[in-house]
């Protein structure tokens, strides 16, 4: 009895710690920072080739996420998390011995695969726990904070380094801690699974005393198993479909390094974004909030990390900003605010989740407006405003949408977040190249003119991103009203009990010919 009580508590603690450590570790694998230490590269390694190899992590990650989402549904979560962190640890260790471009490319692909396994793995681990009202806000807040600070976290270890290989192993100690937590999670999960199986066996023995009840239960279980298998197959098909835009955007990301036209990159990335939004708008979802969650993931992925990354570069000390040491406080405050806001949003009534989701995305738009008004800054404190708005808005929108989505819809939405990040980077880079081309055409472009081109690119990207988020808010709202599943959750006769949306079941016939039980149906 003591073990049965303690194991779930320990599992919740380990899952919370693992989420707080693994999510930043996964997202920090995204930025390509090799250009910062280009002067330290061996003379026989072309910097362009090294940048191309180092940039393979994000394409590998966005292709891995939907496959990892399928894996956690089929093989459970703990083994997937351990495997992902093992890949990261191996890549970190081997990074200290990298001497060639091809090996760097291999290691960065391993980084991307490992990171792509961690993001859906941590979400699935949280959704499997009974204390989701605490763990889910932690996950959403940490993801928002990680997206916001990923570029800064990737740059911090590079300050005054003497070896370019640090880019391949930025936080080896953190990787080790995360791997130890994942191993503890695996052990506790196995112990907890044994306890649950023993409990289930005991319950089954007691239930077998009534033969008629056993037959009825077996029949219902068989029908549920058939329905569940069909639902699982459909879910895997939907997850696999998200790999299509992911593959297209990955090709764009790699092709851009071969001097593709900026106009072509912008148009192709915009088309990829339209395809993602089309998949969400026309797709089918099992839960009321599935479509809204997918839209939210696209919006958050598109603007938070790409915009924050450009802002971080502009605030470096070499271009007139306060440098990384001067902006750490805004990042910390934004991370704390994101987690607290997510915890508060998770306590709101379920009838408010759609409004909170749209409200969170509106706060993200306000953060983008603040970027246009306040960046660049020679001092760090004013950056608290845009950073907090971006992180809080993203966290509230994510946790609110997740509350009405089952695990399948949650993983499906997450599979669109990383491709949206890549699309945001491509759009931002394309806009940046176009504006800098105009500066380079001048007879003698000054450093101030080049810096102005970077600022204009950031402001233009923030404006475009804000416009797209507003479109997503409107589109999600219209489709939510027309979505029968979403409407059923709040229709007359429905009720909210704790953390479940209860939908009245059909009234059974007196003879029970349809096999209905008369019990309310609840979301997963």
Short mmCIF file of C-alpha atoms in Angstrom, two decimals:
data_model
loop_
_atom_site.label_atom_id
_atom_site.label_comp_id
_atom_site.label_asym_id
_atom_site.label_seq_id
_atom_site.Cartn_x
_atom_site.Cartn_y
_atom_site.Cartn_z
CA UNK A 1 0.00 0.00 0.00
CA UNK A 2 2.84 2.41 0.81
CA UNK A 3 4.45 1.72 -2.57
CA UNK A 4 1.12 2.20 -4.36
CA UNK A 5 0.78 5.63 -2.78
CA UNK A 6 4.37 6.82 -3.14
CA UNK A 7 5.18 5.71 -6.68
CA UNK A 8 2.59 7.99 -8.38
CA UNK A 9 3.80 10.95 -6.30
CA UNK A 10 7.43 10.28 -7.20
CA UNK A 11 6.43 9.83 -10.83
CA UNK A 12 4.74 13.23 -10.87
CA UNK A 13 7.79 14.90 -9.32
CA UNK A 14 10.17 13.23 -11.78
CA UNK A 15 7.97 14.08 -14.77
CA UNK A 16 7.81 17.72 -13.66
CA UNK A 17 11.59 17.95 -13.23
CA UNK A 18 12.20 16.12 -16.50
CA UNK A 19 9.90 18.52 -18.32
CA UNK A 20 11.66 21.55 -16.85
CA UNK A 21 15.08 20.23 -17.90
CA UNK A 22 14.40 18.39 -21.16
CA UNK A 23 12.30 20.99 -22.98
CA UNK A 24 14.97 23.75 -22.92
CA UNK A 25 17.57 21.13 -23.80
CA UNK A 26 15.53 20.05 -26.82
CA UNK A 27 14.71 23.53 -28.10
CA UNK A 28 18.29 24.79 -27.68
CA UNK A 29 19.31 22.28 -30.35
CA UNK A 30 17.43 24.33 -32.96
CA UNK A 31 19.60 27.48 -33.42
CA UNK A 32 22.55 27.39 -35.81
CA UNK A 33 25.35 29.20 -33.93
CA UNK A 34 28.43 28.11 -35.86
CA UNK A 35 28.82 31.56 -37.46
CA UNK A 36 29.58 33.05 -34.01
CA UNK A 37 32.75 30.94 -33.75
CA UNK A 38 33.63 30.89 -37.47
CA UNK A 39 37.03 32.45 -36.72
CA UNK A 40 37.94 29.36 -34.66
CA UNK A 41 37.27 26.89 -37.47
CA UNK A 42 40.27 25.11 -39.05
CA UNK A 43 41.45 26.84 -42.24
CA UNK A 44 40.63 23.79 -44.37
CA UNK A 45 36.92 23.82 -43.39
CA UNK A 46 34.79 26.30 -45.38
CA UNK A 47 32.49 28.23 -43.01
CA UNK A 48 29.56 27.92 -45.45
CA UNK A 49 29.85 24.12 -45.50
CA UNK A 50 30.02 24.02 -41.72
CA UNK A 51 26.96 26.28 -41.40
CA UNK A 52 25.08 23.99 -43.78
CA UNK A 53 26.04 20.92 -41.73
CA UNK A 54 25.27 22.61 -38.41
CA UNK A 55 21.83 23.64 -39.66
CA UNK A 56 20.68 20.04 -40.18
CA UNK A 57 19.37 19.76 -36.61
CA UNK A 58 16.09 21.60 -37.20
CA UNK A 59 15.12 19.70 -40.40
CA UNK A 60 15.88 16.44 -38.60
CA UNK A 61 13.85 17.55 -35.60
CA UNK A 62 10.74 18.55 -37.54
CA UNK A 63 10.78 15.22 -39.40
CA UNK A 64 11.20 13.31 -36.13
CA UNK A 65 8.40 14.90 -34.09
CA UNK A 66 5.43 13.24 -35.90
CA UNK A 67 7.24 9.88 -35.93
CA UNK A 68 8.04 10.22 -32.22
CA UNK A 69 4.40 11.12 -31.57
CA UNK A 70 3.38 7.82 -33.19
CA UNK A 71 6.04 6.00 -31.16
CA UNK A 72 4.87 7.30 -27.78
CA UNK A 73 1.34 6.19 -28.62
CA UNK A 74 2.47 2.71 -29.63
CA UNK A 75 5.47 1.96 -27.39
CA UNK A 76 4.68 4.20 -24.40
CA UNK A 77 6.55 7.30 -23.28
CA UNK A 78 9.38 6.32 -20.94
CA UNK A 79 11.43 4.28 -23.46
CA UNK A 80 11.10 7.04 -26.08
CA UNK A 81 12.39 9.68 -23.63
CA UNK A 82 15.33 7.52 -22.60
CA UNK A 83 16.19 6.83 -26.25
CA UNK A 84 16.02 10.51 -27.19
CA UNK A 85 18.22 11.65 -24.32
CA UNK A 86 20.68 8.84 -25.03
CA UNK A 87 21.05 10.12 -28.58
CA UNK A 88 21.66 13.64 -27.29
CA UNK A 89 24.23 12.39 -24.79
CA UNK A 90 26.09 10.37 -27.43
CA UNK A 91 26.10 13.35 -29.80
CA UNK A 92 27.42 15.59 -27.01
CA UNK A 93 30.24 13.20 -26.21
CA UNK A 94 31.20 12.70 -29.85
CA UNK A 95 31.03 16.46 -30.45
CA UNK A 96 34.28 16.94 -28.57
CA UNK A 97 36.08 14.87 -31.22
CA UNK A 98 34.47 16.25 -34.40
CA UNK A 99 37.00 17.30 -37.01
CA UNK A 100 35.13 17.24 -40.30
CA UNK A 101 32.02 18.75 -41.84
CA UNK A 102 30.33 15.41 -42.50
CA UNK A 103 30.75 14.32 -38.86
CA UNK A 104 29.29 17.62 -37.67
CA UNK A 105 26.34 17.01 -39.97
CA UNK A 106 25.83 13.52 -38.54
CA UNK A 107 26.01 14.78 -34.96
CA UNK A 108 23.59 17.63 -35.62
CA UNK A 109 21.15 15.19 -37.20
CA UNK A 110 21.41 13.12 -34.01
CA UNK A 111 20.77 16.28 -31.99
CA UNK A 112 17.68 16.95 -34.07
CA UNK A 113 16.37 13.40 -33.75
CA UNK A 114 16.93 13.35 -30.01
CA UNK A 115 15.28 16.74 -29.55
CA UNK A 116 12.39 15.66 -31.77
CA UNK A 117 11.78 12.70 -29.47
CA UNK A 118 11.88 14.79 -26.29
CA UNK A 119 9.21 17.36 -27.15
CA UNK A 120 6.32 14.93 -27.80
CA UNK A 121 7.72 12.54 -25.19
CA UNK A 122 7.49 15.07 -22.38
CA UNK A 123 3.98 16.10 -23.44
CA UNK A 124 2.80 12.49 -23.51
CA UNK A 125 4.37 11.86 -20.10
CA UNK A 126 2.49 14.84 -18.66
CA UNK A 127 -0.83 13.83 -20.21
CA UNK A 128 -0.51 10.31 -18.78
CA UNK A 129 -0.32 11.60 -15.19
CA UNK A 130 -3.43 12.29 -13.07
CA UNK A 131 -2.10 15.65 -11.82
CA UNK A 132 -2.33 17.32 -15.23
CA UNK A 133 -3.66 20.52 -13.65
CA UNK A 134 -0.13 21.15 -12.36
CA UNK A 135 2.12 19.32 -14.83
CA UNK A 136 0.41 20.58 -17.98
CA UNK A 137 0.93 24.29 -17.10
CA UNK A 138 4.57 23.52 -16.33
CA UNK A 139 4.95 21.91 -19.76
CA UNK A 140 3.23 24.78 -21.58
CA UNK A 141 5.13 27.45 -19.63
CA UNK A 142 8.49 25.78 -20.16
CA UNK A 143 7.85 25.31 -23.88
CA UNK A 144 6.94 28.97 -24.27
CA UNK A 145 9.97 30.07 -22.24
CA UNK A 146 12.26 27.70 -24.18
CA UNK A 147 11.08 28.99 -27.55
CA UNK A 148 11.62 32.55 -26.37
CA UNK A 149 15.13 32.02 -24.98
CA UNK A 150 16.46 29.28 -27.30
CA UNK A 151 18.77 31.60 -29.23
CA UNK A 152 20.16 33.18 -26.07
CA UNK A 153 20.65 29.77 -24.43
CA UNK A 154 22.53 28.55 -27.52
CA UNK A 155 24.79 31.63 -27.50
CA UNK A 156 25.60 31.79 -23.79
CA UNK A 157 28.16 28.92 -23.78
CA UNK A 158 30.00 30.55 -26.71
CA UNK A 159 31.18 33.59 -24.76
CA UNK A 160 35.01 33.70 -24.85
CA UNK A 161 35.35 30.06 -25.95
CA UNK A 162 38.54 28.70 -27.45
CA UNK A 163 37.03 25.84 -29.47
CA UNK A 164 34.25 25.82 -32.05
CA UNK A 165 33.21 22.33 -30.84
CA UNK A 166 31.35 23.93 -27.94
CA UNK A 167 28.50 24.49 -30.41
CA UNK A 168 28.09 20.70 -30.53
CA UNK A 169 27.95 20.24 -26.75
CA UNK A 170 26.56 23.46 -25.21
CA UNK A 171 25.13 21.91 -22.02
CA UNK A 172 26.60 18.41 -21.45
CA UNK A 173 25.90 18.51 -17.69
CA UNK A 174 22.24 19.34 -18.32
CA UNK A 175 22.05 16.44 -20.76
CA UNK A 176 23.40 14.11 -18.09
CA UNK A 177 20.89 15.34 -15.52
CA UNK A 178 18.02 14.91 -17.97
CA UNK A 179 19.19 11.39 -18.85
CA UNK A 180 19.32 10.46 -15.14
CA UNK A 181 15.79 11.80 -14.66
CA UNK A 182 14.56 9.86 -17.69
CA UNK A 183 16.12 6.67 -16.32
CA UNK A 184 14.42 7.29 -12.97
CA UNK A 185 11.15 7.89 -14.81
CA UNK A 186 11.55 4.59 -16.67
CA UNK A 187 12.18 2.65 -13.44
CA UNK A 188 9.27 4.30 -11.60
CA UNK A 189 7.03 3.79 -14.61
CA UNK A 190 7.85 0.07 -14.63
CA UNK A 191 7.18 -0.18 -10.89
CA UNK A 192 3.97 1.80 -11.20
CA UNK A 193 2.88 -0.35 -14.13
CA UNK A 194 3.38 -3.50 -12.05
CA UNK A 195 1.25 -2.01 -9.27
CA UNK A 196 -1.49 -1.02 -11.70
CA UNK A 197 -1.50 -4.45 -13.31
CA UNK A 198 -1.74 -6.11 -9.89
CA UNK A 199 -4.61 -3.82 -8.94
CA UNK A 200 -6.37 -4.53 -12.22
CA UNK A 201 -5.96 -8.27 -11.71
CA UNK A 202 -7.49 -8.04 -8.22
CA UNK A 203 -10.43 -6.04 -9.52
CA UNK A 204 -11.01 -8.55 -12.28
CA UNK A 205 -11.08 -11.42 -9.77
CA UNK A 206 -13.72 -9.68 -7.69
CA UNK A 207 -15.81 -8.86 -10.73
CA UNK A 208 -15.82 -12.46 -11.94
CA UNK A 209 -18.23 -13.40 -9.11
CA UNK A 210 -21.15 -12.21 -11.22
CA UNK A 211 -21.13 -14.22 -14.46
CA UNK A 212 -23.75 -12.15 -16.26
CA UNK A 213 -21.95 -8.89 -15.43
CA UNK A 214 -18.73 -10.40 -16.72
CA UNK A 215 -20.29 -11.29 -20.07
CA UNK A 216 -21.77 -7.79 -20.41
CA UNK A 217 -18.46 -6.16 -19.50
CA UNK A 218 -16.52 -8.36 -21.94
CA UNK A 219 -18.90 -7.49 -24.76
CA UNK A 220 -18.61 -3.77 -24.07
CA UNK A 221 -14.84 -4.05 -23.78
CA UNK A 222 -14.65 -5.86 -27.14
CA UNK A 223 -16.70 -3.16 -28.83
CA UNK A 224 -14.54 -0.48 -27.21
CA UNK A 225 -11.38 -2.24 -28.34
CA UNK A 226 -12.56 -2.31 -31.96
CA UNK A 227 -13.48 1.37 -31.81
CA UNK A 228 -10.19 2.19 -30.11
CA UNK A 229 -8.19 0.35 -32.75
CA UNK A 230 -9.94 2.25 -35.53
CA UNK A 231 -9.36 5.53 -33.71
CA UNK A 232 -5.69 4.67 -33.18
CA UNK A 233 -5.19 3.86 -36.87
CA UNK A 234 -6.87 7.11 -37.90
CA UNK A 235 -4.72 9.00 -35.41
CA UNK A 236 -1.53 7.51 -36.83
CA UNK A 237 -2.61 8.44 -40.35
CA UNK A 238 -3.20 12.05 -39.25
CA UNK A 239 0.18 12.18 -37.54
CA UNK A 240 1.88 10.74 -40.61
CA UNK A 241 0.24 13.39 -42.81
CA UNK A 242 1.91 16.15 -40.80
CA UNK A 243 5.23 14.79 -42.05
CA UNK A 244 4.33 16.00 -45.56
CA UNK A 245 4.62 19.74 -44.88
CA UNK A 246 7.51 18.95 -42.54
CA UNK A 247 9.42 17.28 -45.37
CA UNK A 248 8.69 20.17 -47.73
CA UNK A 249 9.89 22.78 -45.25
CA UNK A 250 12.99 20.68 -44.49
CA UNK A 251 13.86 20.70 -48.19
CA UNK A 252 13.39 24.48 -48.25
CA UNK A 253 15.63 24.91 -45.21
CA UNK A 254 18.43 22.92 -46.78
CA UNK A 255 17.95 24.43 -50.23
CA UNK A 256 18.17 27.98 -48.87
CA UNK A 257 21.80 27.33 -47.90
CA UNK A 258 22.59 26.82 -51.60
CA UNK A 259 21.89 30.47 -52.45
CA UNK A 260 18.27 30.11 -53.47
CA UNK A 261 16.52 33.34 -54.36
CA UNK A 262 15.08 35.10 -51.27
CA UNK A 263 11.85 35.69 -53.20
CA UNK A 264 11.57 31.96 -53.89
CA UNK A 265 12.20 31.14 -50.21
CA UNK A 266 9.57 33.62 -48.97
CA UNK A 267 6.95 32.40 -51.45
CA UNK A 268 7.67 28.73 -50.77
CA UNK A 269 7.62 29.21 -46.98
CA UNK A 270 4.34 31.13 -47.23
CA UNK A 271 2.84 28.32 -49.31
CA UNK A 272 4.02 25.76 -46.74
CA UNK A 273 2.31 27.80 -44.02
CA UNK A 274 -0.90 27.88 -46.05
CA UNK A 275 -0.70 24.09 -46.45
CA UNK A 276 -0.36 23.64 -42.68
CA UNK A 277 -3.33 25.90 -41.99
CA UNK A 278 -5.30 24.05 -44.67
CA UNK A 279 -4.53 20.70 -43.04
CA UNK A 280 -5.82 22.02 -39.73
CA UNK A 281 -8.92 23.65 -41.23
CA UNK A 282 -9.97 20.57 -43.19
CA UNK A 283 -8.76 17.89 -40.78
CA UNK A 284 -10.81 15.78 -38.39
CA UNK A 285 -10.28 15.83 -34.64
CA UNK A 286 -11.61 13.58 -31.90
CA UNK A 287 -11.92 16.20 -29.15
CA UNK A 288 -13.58 19.65 -28.95
CA UNK A 289 -10.29 21.51 -28.69
CA UNK A 290 -8.22 19.53 -31.19
CA UNK A 291 -8.52 21.97 -34.08
CA UNK A 292 -8.01 25.01 -31.87
CA UNK A 293 -4.89 23.42 -30.36
CA UNK A 294 -3.45 22.74 -33.80
CA UNK A 295 -4.01 26.36 -34.86
CA UNK A 296 -2.41 27.51 -31.61
CA UNK A 297 0.72 25.41 -32.18
CA UNK A 298 1.14 26.83 -35.67
CA UNK A 299 0.77 30.41 -34.42
CA UNK A 300 3.15 29.99 -31.47
CA UNK A 301 5.77 28.14 -33.49
CA UNK A 302 5.64 30.64 -36.34
CA UNK A 303 6.38 33.79 -34.34
CA UNK A 304 7.88 33.19 -30.88
CA UNK A 305 11.26 31.57 -31.56
CA UNK A 306 12.03 33.22 -34.94
CA UNK A 307 11.17 36.70 -33.63
CA UNK A 308 13.00 36.21 -30.32
CA UNK A 309 16.06 34.86 -32.15
CA UNK A 310 16.35 37.97 -34.35
CA UNK A 311 15.77 40.20 -31.33
CA UNK A 312 18.54 38.41 -29.42
CA UNK A 313 21.00 38.94 -32.25
CA UNK A 314 20.14 42.64 -32.41
CA UNK A 315 20.69 43.03 -28.67
CA UNK A 316 24.22 41.62 -28.72
CA UNK A 317 26.87 43.97 -27.43
CA UNK A 318 28.69 44.17 -30.76
CA UNK A 319 25.73 45.86 -32.48
CA UNK A 320 24.93 48.42 -29.80
CA UNK A 321 22.76 46.37 -27.49
CA UNK A 322 23.37 45.41 -23.86
CA UNK A 323 24.70 41.96 -24.78
CA UNK A 324 23.65 38.63 -23.34
CA UNK A 325 24.70 39.63 -19.85
CA UNK A 326 22.34 42.60 -20.04
CA UNK A 327 19.23 40.71 -21.18
CA UNK A 328 19.27 37.65 -18.94
CA UNK A 329 16.85 39.29 -16.49
CA UNK A 330 14.07 39.81 -19.09
CA UNK A 331 14.38 36.17 -20.10
CA UNK A 332 14.17 34.93 -16.49
CA UNK A 333 11.18 37.15 -15.71
CA UNK A 334 9.44 36.02 -18.90
CA UNK A 335 9.99 32.34 -18.03
CA UNK A 336 8.64 32.76 -14.49
CA UNK A 337 5.67 34.78 -15.77
CA UNK A 338 4.90 32.13 -18.41
CA UNK A 339 4.72 29.29 -15.87
CA UNK A 340 2.65 31.32 -13.40
CA UNK A 341 0.24 32.49 -16.10
CA UNK A 342 -0.16 28.91 -17.35
CA UNK A 343 -0.93 27.72 -13.79
CA UNK A 344 -3.61 30.40 -13.43
CA UNK A 345 -5.11 29.65 -16.84
CA UNK A 346 -5.29 25.95 -15.97
CA UNK A 347 -7.55 26.79 -13.02
CA UNK A 348 -10.06 28.71 -15.11
CA UNK A 349 -13.43 27.08 -15.89
CA UNK A 350 -13.41 24.85 -18.94
CA UNK A 351 -16.15 26.96 -20.49
CA UNK A 352 -13.54 29.75 -20.86
CA UNK A 353 -10.79 27.80 -22.62
CA UNK A 354 -11.57 28.98 -26.16
CA UNK A 355 -11.64 32.60 -25.04
CA UNK A 356 -8.43 32.13 -23.06
CA UNK A 357 -6.75 30.52 -26.06
CA UNK A 358 -7.65 33.41 -28.34
CA UNK A 359 -6.79 35.87 -25.59
CA UNK A 360 -3.36 34.30 -25.21
CA UNK A 361 -2.72 34.58 -28.95
CA UNK A 362 -3.88 38.22 -28.80
CA UNK A 363 -1.26 38.81 -26.09
CA UNK A 364 1.34 37.28 -28.44
CA UNK A 365 0.28 39.85 -31.06
CA UNK A 366 0.73 42.57 -28.44
CA UNK A 367 4.24 41.22 -27.82
CA UNK A 368 5.02 41.49 -31.53
CA UNK A 369 3.78 45.09 -31.49
CA UNK A 370 6.06 45.76 -28.51
CA UNK A 371 8.97 44.35 -30.53
CA UNK A 372 8.29 46.96 -33.20
CA UNK A 373 8.07 49.75 -30.63
CA UNK A 374 10.89 48.86 -28.21
CA UNK A 375 13.57 46.97 -30.18
CA UNK A 376 16.46 47.65 -30.48
CA UNK A 377 17.34 48.82 -26.98
CA UNK A 378 20.72 49.84 -25.53
CA UNK A 379 19.55 48.56 -22.13
CA UNK A 380 17.97 45.30 -21.06
CA UNK A 381 15.04 46.23 -18.76
CA UNK A 382 12.69 47.56 -21.49
CA UNK A 383 12.86 44.14 -23.15
CA UNK A 384 10.86 42.73 -20.24
CA UNK A 385 7.70 44.04 -21.91
CA UNK A 386 7.88 42.18 -25.27
CA UNK A 387 9.47 39.06 -23.77
CA UNK A 388 6.85 38.69 -21.03
CA UNK A 389 4.00 39.33 -23.48
CA UNK A 390 5.30 36.71 -25.93
CA UNK A 391 5.98 34.07 -23.28
CA UNK A 392 2.80 34.62 -21.26
CA UNK A 393 0.57 34.76 -24.34
CA UNK A 394 2.06 31.57 -25.79
CA UNK A 395 1.85 29.70 -22.46
CA UNK A 396 -1.78 30.69 -21.79
CA UNK A 397 -2.86 29.84 -25.33
CA UNK A 398 -1.13 26.45 -25.25
CA UNK A 399 -2.32 25.29 -21.83
CA UNK A 400 -5.88 26.48 -22.48
CA UNK A 401 -6.14 24.65 -25.80
CA UNK A 402 -4.55 21.52 -24.35
CA UNK A 403 -7.20 21.20 -21.65
CA UNK A 404 -9.88 20.10 -24.13
CA UNK A 405 -7.63 17.91 -26.27
CA UNK A 406 -6.85 14.25 -25.74
CA UNK A 407 -3.36 12.87 -26.14
CA UNK A 408 -3.82 12.10 -29.83
CA UNK A 409 -4.96 15.62 -30.73
CA UNK A 410 -2.30 17.13 -28.47
CA UNK A 411 0.48 15.25 -30.26
CA UNK A 412 -1.03 16.07 -33.64
CA UNK A 413 -1.02 19.78 -32.85
CA UNK A 414 2.54 19.60 -31.54
CA UNK A 415 3.65 17.94 -34.79
CA UNK A 416 2.75 21.21 -36.54
CA UNK A 417 4.61 23.46 -34.11
CA UNK A 418 8.17 22.64 -35.19
CA UNK A 419 7.43 22.96 -38.95
CA UNK A 420 5.88 26.33 -38.13
CA UNK A 421 9.12 27.32 -36.38
CA UNK A 422 11.05 26.43 -39.52
CA UNK A 423 8.57 28.35 -41.68
CA UNK A 424 8.99 31.37 -39.40
CA UNK A 425 12.76 31.22 -39.73
CA UNK A 426 12.53 30.92 -43.52
CA UNK A 427 10.13 33.85 -43.81
CA UNK A 428 12.25 35.98 -41.49
CA UNK A 429 15.49 35.09 -43.30
CA UNK A 430 13.94 35.75 -46.69
CA UNK A 431 12.68 39.17 -45.60
CA UNK A 432 16.07 39.91 -44.09
CA UNK A 433 17.93 39.01 -47.28
CA UNK A 434 15.59 41.11 -49.41
CA UNK A 435 16.04 44.21 -47.25
CA UNK A 436 19.79 43.77 -46.92
CA UNK A 437 20.07 43.45 -50.70
CA UNK A 438 18.68 46.97 -50.98
CA UNK A 439 21.27 48.21 -48.50
CA UNK A 440 24.12 46.46 -50.34
CA UNK A 441 23.14 48.14 -53.62
CA UNK A 442 24.15 51.53 -52.23
CA UNK A 443 27.56 52.87 -53.27
CA UNK A 444 29.13 52.63 -49.81
CA UNK A 445 26.86 50.92 -47.27
CA UNK A 446 27.81 51.96 -43.75
CA UNK A 447 27.63 49.78 -40.67
CA UNK A 448 24.71 51.87 -39.45
CA UNK A 449 22.85 51.24 -42.71
CA UNK A 450 23.42 47.48 -42.40
CA UNK A 451 22.20 47.54 -38.81
CA UNK A 452 19.17 49.50 -39.96
CA UNK A 453 18.47 46.78 -42.51
CA UNK A 454 18.46 44.15 -39.75
CA UNK A 455 16.11 46.29 -37.64
CA UNK A 456 13.76 46.84 -40.58
CA UNK A 457 13.75 43.09 -41.25
CA UNK A 458 12.84 42.36 -37.63
CA UNK A 459 10.04 44.94 -37.62
CA UNK A 460 8.68 43.74 -40.97
CA UNK A 461 8.77 40.13 -39.81
CA UNK A 462 7.00 41.03 -36.56
CA UNK A 463 4.31 42.87 -38.52
CA UNK A 464 3.81 39.96 -40.90
CA UNK A 465 3.78 37.46 -38.03
CA UNK A 466 1.23 39.49 -36.09
CA UNK A 467 -1.00 39.64 -39.15
CA UNK A 468 -0.84 35.86 -39.58
CA UNK A 469 -1.64 35.26 -35.89
CA UNK A 470 -4.69 37.52 -36.17
CA UNK A 471 -5.82 35.54 -39.22
CA UNK A 472 -5.36 32.31 -37.24
CA UNK A 473 -7.43 33.70 -34.33
CA UNK A 474 -10.28 34.58 -36.69
CA UNK A 475 -10.06 31.29 -38.57
CA UNK A 476 -9.97 29.23 -35.38
CA UNK A 477 -12.94 31.12 -33.93
CA UNK A 478 -15.08 30.66 -37.04
CA UNK A 479 -14.31 26.97 -37.35
CA UNK A 480 -14.81 26.39 -33.62
CA UNK A 481 -18.35 27.72 -33.89
CA UNK A 482 -19.05 25.48 -36.86
CA UNK A 483 -17.37 22.44 -35.37
CA UNK A 484 -20.04 20.10 -34.08
CA UNK A 485 -17.67 18.50 -31.56
CA UNK A 486 -16.70 21.86 -30.10
CA UNK A 487 -20.31 23.01 -29.92
CA UNK A 488 -21.43 19.79 -28.23
CA UNK A 489 -19.13 20.39 -25.30
CA UNK A 490 -20.93 23.61 -24.41
CA UNK A 491 -24.40 22.92 -25.74
CA UNK A 492 -27.45 23.01 -23.49
CA UNK A 493 -27.52 19.89 -21.37
CA UNK A 494 -23.75 19.58 -21.17
CA UNK A 495 -21.97 20.01 -17.88
CA UNK A 496 -18.51 20.56 -16.52
CA UNK A 497 -17.26 18.31 -13.75
CA UNK A 498 -13.82 19.14 -12.44
CA UNK A 499 -11.45 18.70 -15.36
CA UNK A 500 -13.86 16.77 -17.62
CA UNK A 501 -16.39 17.92 -20.15
CA UNK A 502 -19.42 15.68 -19.69
CA UNK A 503 -21.67 15.19 -22.71
CA UNK A 504 -25.01 13.52 -22.08
CA UNK A 505 -25.24 10.07 -23.62
CA UNK A 506 -28.23 9.01 -25.74
CA UNK A 507 -31.15 7.76 -23.70
CA UNK A 508 -31.24 3.95 -24.03
CA UNK A 509 -34.34 2.18 -25.21
CA UNK A 510 -36.33 0.30 -22.54
CA UNK A 511 -35.21 -3.03 -23.98
CA UNK A 512 -31.60 -1.86 -24.25
CA UNK A 513 -31.50 -3.01 -27.89
CA UNK A 514 -28.79 -0.52 -28.77
CA UNK A 515 -26.53 -1.67 -25.95
CA UNK A 516 -26.34 1.81 -24.43
CA UNK A 517 -25.32 2.02 -20.81
CA UNK A 518 -26.92 5.37 -20.05
CA UNK A 519 -23.63 6.62 -18.54
CA UNK A 520 -22.22 10.00 -19.52
CA UNK A 521 -19.46 10.12 -22.08
CA UNK A 522 -16.33 11.99 -21.05
CA UNK A 523 -13.32 13.18 -22.92
CA UNK A 524 -10.08 11.33 -22.44
#
